Amino acid sequence: MNDIEYDIILNKPDVDTYEYEIWKRANRKMSLIKIVTLSLDEFKEYYYTDERTTNCRIIDSVIVPLIEKMR
């Protein structure tokens, strides 16, 4: 996308919270553009077989639309 790359980092500050950091890389510079926080209950809404698949579903359903909206 026009030399712009996005990285998503998952942090779990506690047992009941999932934080997804959205980092934007443009021209060799990284900048944090947004932190998306999901409660355990919200995370469970996307749960599917394992945590890795669940995170992919969250990225597709929550993170990607948010990035597209910010453009």
N, C-alpha and C. Protein backbone atom coordinates (compact mmCIF):
# COMPACT_ATOMS: atom_id res chain seq x y z
N MET A 1 0.83 -1.19 0.00
CA MET A 1 0.00 0.00 0.00
C MET A 1 0.87 1.25 0.00
N ASN A 2 1.35 1.70 -1.13
CA ASN A 2 2.10 2.95 -1.23
C ASN A 2 3.24 3.04 -0.22
N ASP A 3 4.02 1.99 -0.08
CA ASP A 3 5.16 1.95 0.85
C ASP A 3 4.76 2.13 2.31
N ILE A 4 3.54 1.84 2.63
CA ILE A 4 3.08 1.89 4.02
C ILE A 4 2.77 0.47 4.47
N GLU A 5 3.29 0.14 5.63
CA GLU A 5 3.11 -1.20 6.19
C GLU A 5 2.55 -1.05 7.59
N TYR A 6 1.70 -1.98 7.98
CA TYR A 6 1.11 -1.96 9.33
C TYR A 6 1.52 -3.22 10.08
N ASP A 7 1.90 -3.05 11.33
CA ASP A 7 2.23 -4.16 12.21
C ASP A 7 1.25 -4.15 13.38
N ILE A 8 0.83 -5.33 13.78
CA ILE A 8 -0.09 -5.46 14.91
C ILE A 8 0.63 -6.24 16.00
N ILE A 9 0.63 -5.69 17.19
CA ILE A 9 1.28 -6.34 18.33
C ILE A 9 0.22 -6.57 19.41
N LEU A 10 0.16 -7.80 19.90
CA LEU A 10 -0.78 -8.15 20.96
C LEU A 10 -0.09 -8.04 22.31
N ASN A 11 -0.71 -7.31 23.21
CA ASN A 11 -0.26 -7.23 24.60
C ASN A 11 -1.40 -7.73 25.48
N LYS A 12 -1.04 -8.40 26.54
CA LYS A 12 -2.05 -8.84 27.51
C LYS A 12 -1.63 -8.30 28.88
N PRO A 13 -2.05 -7.06 29.18
CA PRO A 13 -1.63 -6.46 30.45
C PRO A 13 -2.16 -7.20 31.68
N ASP A 14 -3.28 -7.87 31.51
CA ASP A 14 -3.80 -8.72 32.59
C ASP A 14 -4.64 -9.83 31.96
N VAL A 15 -5.17 -10.68 32.78
CA VAL A 15 -5.89 -11.86 32.29
C VAL A 15 -7.17 -11.49 31.54
N ASP A 16 -7.78 -10.38 31.87
CA ASP A 16 -9.08 -10.02 31.30
C ASP A 16 -9.02 -8.98 30.18
N THR A 17 -7.82 -8.64 29.72
CA THR A 17 -7.69 -7.58 28.72
C THR A 17 -6.74 -7.99 27.59
N TYR A 18 -7.17 -7.71 26.38
CA TYR A 18 -6.33 -7.92 25.20
C TYR A 18 -6.14 -6.57 24.53
N GLU A 19 -4.90 -6.16 24.34
CA GLU A 19 -4.60 -4.91 23.67
C GLU A 19 -3.88 -5.19 22.36
N TYR A 20 -4.37 -4.59 21.30
CA TYR A 20 -3.74 -4.72 19.99
C TYR A 20 -3.18 -3.35 19.61
N GLU A 21 -1.85 -3.26 19.52
CA GLU A 21 -1.21 -2.03 19.11
C GLU A 21 -1.10 -2.03 17.59
N ILE A 22 -1.51 -0.95 16.97
CA ILE A 22 -1.40 -0.81 15.53
C ILE A 22 -0.24 0.16 15.25
N TRP A 23 0.79 -0.36 14.61
CA TRP A 23 1.96 0.42 14.26
C TRP A 23 1.99 0.64 12.76
N LYS A 24 2.32 1.85 12.37
CA LYS A 24 2.41 2.19 10.95
C LYS A 24 3.87 2.45 10.60
N ARG A 25 4.33 1.81 9.53
CA ARG A 25 5.71 2.02 9.07
C ARG A 25 5.64 2.70 7.70
N ALA A 26 6.22 3.88 7.63
CA ALA A 26 6.30 4.62 6.38
C ALA A 26 7.66 5.28 6.31
N ASN A 27 8.35 5.06 5.21
CA ASN A 27 9.68 5.65 5.02
C ASN A 27 10.63 5.33 6.17
N ARG A 28 10.65 4.07 6.57
CA ARG A 28 11.54 3.56 7.62
C ARG A 28 11.22 4.09 9.02
N LYS A 29 10.14 4.79 9.19
CA LYS A 29 9.75 5.29 10.51
C LYS A 29 8.55 4.51 10.99
N MET A 30 8.61 4.09 12.25
CA MET A 30 7.48 3.39 12.89
C MET A 30 6.78 4.37 13.82
N SER A 31 5.46 4.36 13.77
CA SER A 31 4.71 5.19 14.70
C SER A 31 3.46 4.43 15.17
N LEU A 32 3.21 4.55 16.44
CA LEU A 32 2.01 3.93 17.02
C LEU A 32 0.82 4.80 16.66
N ILE A 33 -0.16 4.19 15.99
CA ILE A 33 -1.30 5.00 15.57
C ILE A 33 -2.56 4.74 16.39
N LYS A 34 -2.65 3.57 17.02
CA LYS A 34 -3.87 3.27 17.78
C LYS A 34 -3.64 2.04 18.65
N ILE A 35 -4.29 2.02 19.80
CA ILE A 35 -4.34 0.83 20.64
C ILE A 35 -5.81 0.44 20.75
N VAL A 36 -6.11 -0.79 20.35
CA VAL A 36 -7.47 -1.30 20.42
C VAL A 36 -7.51 -2.26 21.61
N THR A 37 -8.40 -2.00 22.55
CA THR A 37 -8.51 -2.82 23.75
C THR A 37 -9.81 -3.62 23.71
N LEU A 38 -9.67 -4.91 23.95
CA LEU A 38 -10.84 -5.79 24.02
C LEU A 38 -10.86 -6.44 25.39
N SER A 39 -12.03 -6.49 25.97
CA SER A 39 -12.19 -7.22 27.23
C SER A 39 -12.22 -8.71 26.92
N LEU A 40 -12.13 -9.51 27.93
CA LEU A 40 -12.20 -10.95 27.75
C LEU A 40 -13.53 -11.35 27.12
N ASP A 41 -14.61 -10.71 27.52
CA ASP A 41 -15.93 -11.01 26.93
C ASP A 41 -15.97 -10.67 25.44
N GLU A 42 -15.39 -9.53 25.06
CA GLU A 42 -15.35 -9.16 23.64
C GLU A 42 -14.46 -10.14 22.86
N PHE A 43 -13.35 -10.53 23.47
CA PHE A 43 -12.45 -11.50 22.84
C PHE A 43 -13.19 -12.81 22.57
N LYS A 44 -13.99 -13.24 23.54
CA LYS A 44 -14.73 -14.50 23.41
C LYS A 44 -15.73 -14.47 22.25
N GLU A 45 -16.22 -13.28 21.89
CA GLU A 45 -17.15 -13.16 20.77
C GLU A 45 -16.50 -13.60 19.46
N TYR A 46 -15.19 -13.46 19.37
CA TYR A 46 -14.46 -13.82 18.15
C TYR A 46 -13.77 -15.17 18.27
N TYR A 47 -13.89 -15.81 19.42
CA TYR A 47 -13.14 -17.04 19.67
C TYR A 47 -13.52 -18.15 18.70
N TYR A 48 -12.48 -18.83 18.19
CA TYR A 48 -12.69 -19.92 17.25
C TYR A 48 -11.53 -20.90 17.36
N THR A 49 -11.72 -22.01 17.90
CA THR A 49 -10.79 -23.14 18.09
C THR A 49 -9.52 -22.85 18.86
N ASP A 50 -8.78 -21.81 18.51
CA ASP A 50 -7.55 -21.52 19.25
C ASP A 50 -7.28 -20.01 19.25
N GLU A 51 -6.34 -19.58 20.06
CA GLU A 51 -6.07 -18.15 20.20
C GLU A 51 -5.50 -17.54 18.92
N ARG A 52 -4.70 -18.27 18.20
CA ARG A 52 -4.11 -17.75 16.97
C ARG A 52 -5.19 -17.47 15.92
N THR A 53 -6.08 -18.40 15.72
CA THR A 53 -7.18 -18.21 14.77
C THR A 53 -8.09 -17.07 15.23
N THR A 54 -8.31 -16.99 16.52
CA THR A 54 -9.13 -15.93 17.08
C THR A 54 -8.50 -14.57 16.80
N ASN A 55 -7.19 -14.45 17.00
CA ASN A 55 -6.51 -13.19 16.73
C ASN A 55 -6.60 -12.81 15.25
N CYS A 56 -6.53 -13.78 14.37
CA CYS A 56 -6.69 -13.51 12.93
C CYS A 56 -8.10 -12.99 12.64
N ARG A 57 -9.09 -13.57 13.29
CA ARG A 57 -10.48 -13.11 13.10
C ARG A 57 -10.65 -11.68 13.63
N ILE A 58 -10.02 -11.37 14.75
CA ILE A 58 -10.10 -10.02 15.32
C ILE A 58 -9.42 -9.03 14.38
N ILE A 59 -8.27 -9.39 13.85
CA ILE A 59 -7.57 -8.51 12.92
C ILE A 59 -8.43 -8.26 11.68
N ASP A 60 -9.02 -9.31 11.13
CA ASP A 60 -9.87 -9.16 9.94
C ASP A 60 -11.15 -8.37 10.21
N SER A 61 -11.75 -8.59 11.37
CA SER A 61 -13.05 -8.01 11.67
C SER A 61 -13.00 -6.64 12.36
N VAL A 62 -11.93 -6.39 13.12
CA VAL A 62 -11.86 -5.16 13.91
C VAL A 62 -10.73 -4.24 13.44
N ILE A 63 -9.53 -4.78 13.34
CA ILE A 63 -8.34 -3.97 13.07
C ILE A 63 -8.32 -3.44 11.63
N VAL A 64 -8.50 -4.31 10.66
CA VAL A 64 -8.43 -3.89 9.25
C VAL A 64 -9.48 -2.82 8.93
N PRO A 65 -10.74 -2.99 9.34
CA PRO A 65 -11.70 -1.91 9.08
C PRO A 65 -11.32 -0.58 9.76
N LEU A 66 -10.71 -0.66 10.94
CA LEU A 66 -10.28 0.53 11.63
C LEU A 66 -9.16 1.24 10.85
N ILE A 67 -8.21 0.47 10.35
CA ILE A 67 -7.12 1.06 9.54
C ILE A 67 -7.69 1.68 8.28
N GLU A 68 -8.60 1.01 7.62
CA GLU A 68 -9.20 1.55 6.39
C GLU A 68 -9.97 2.85 6.68
N LYS A 69 -10.60 2.90 7.83
CA LYS A 69 -11.35 4.10 8.21
C LYS A 69 -10.41 5.28 8.48
N MET A 70 -9.20 5.02 9.01
CA MET A 70 -8.25 6.07 9.34
C MET A 70 -7.52 6.63 8.13
N ARG A 71 -7.58 5.95 7.00
CA ARG A 71 -6.87 6.44 5.80
C ARG A 71 -7.48 7.66 5.23
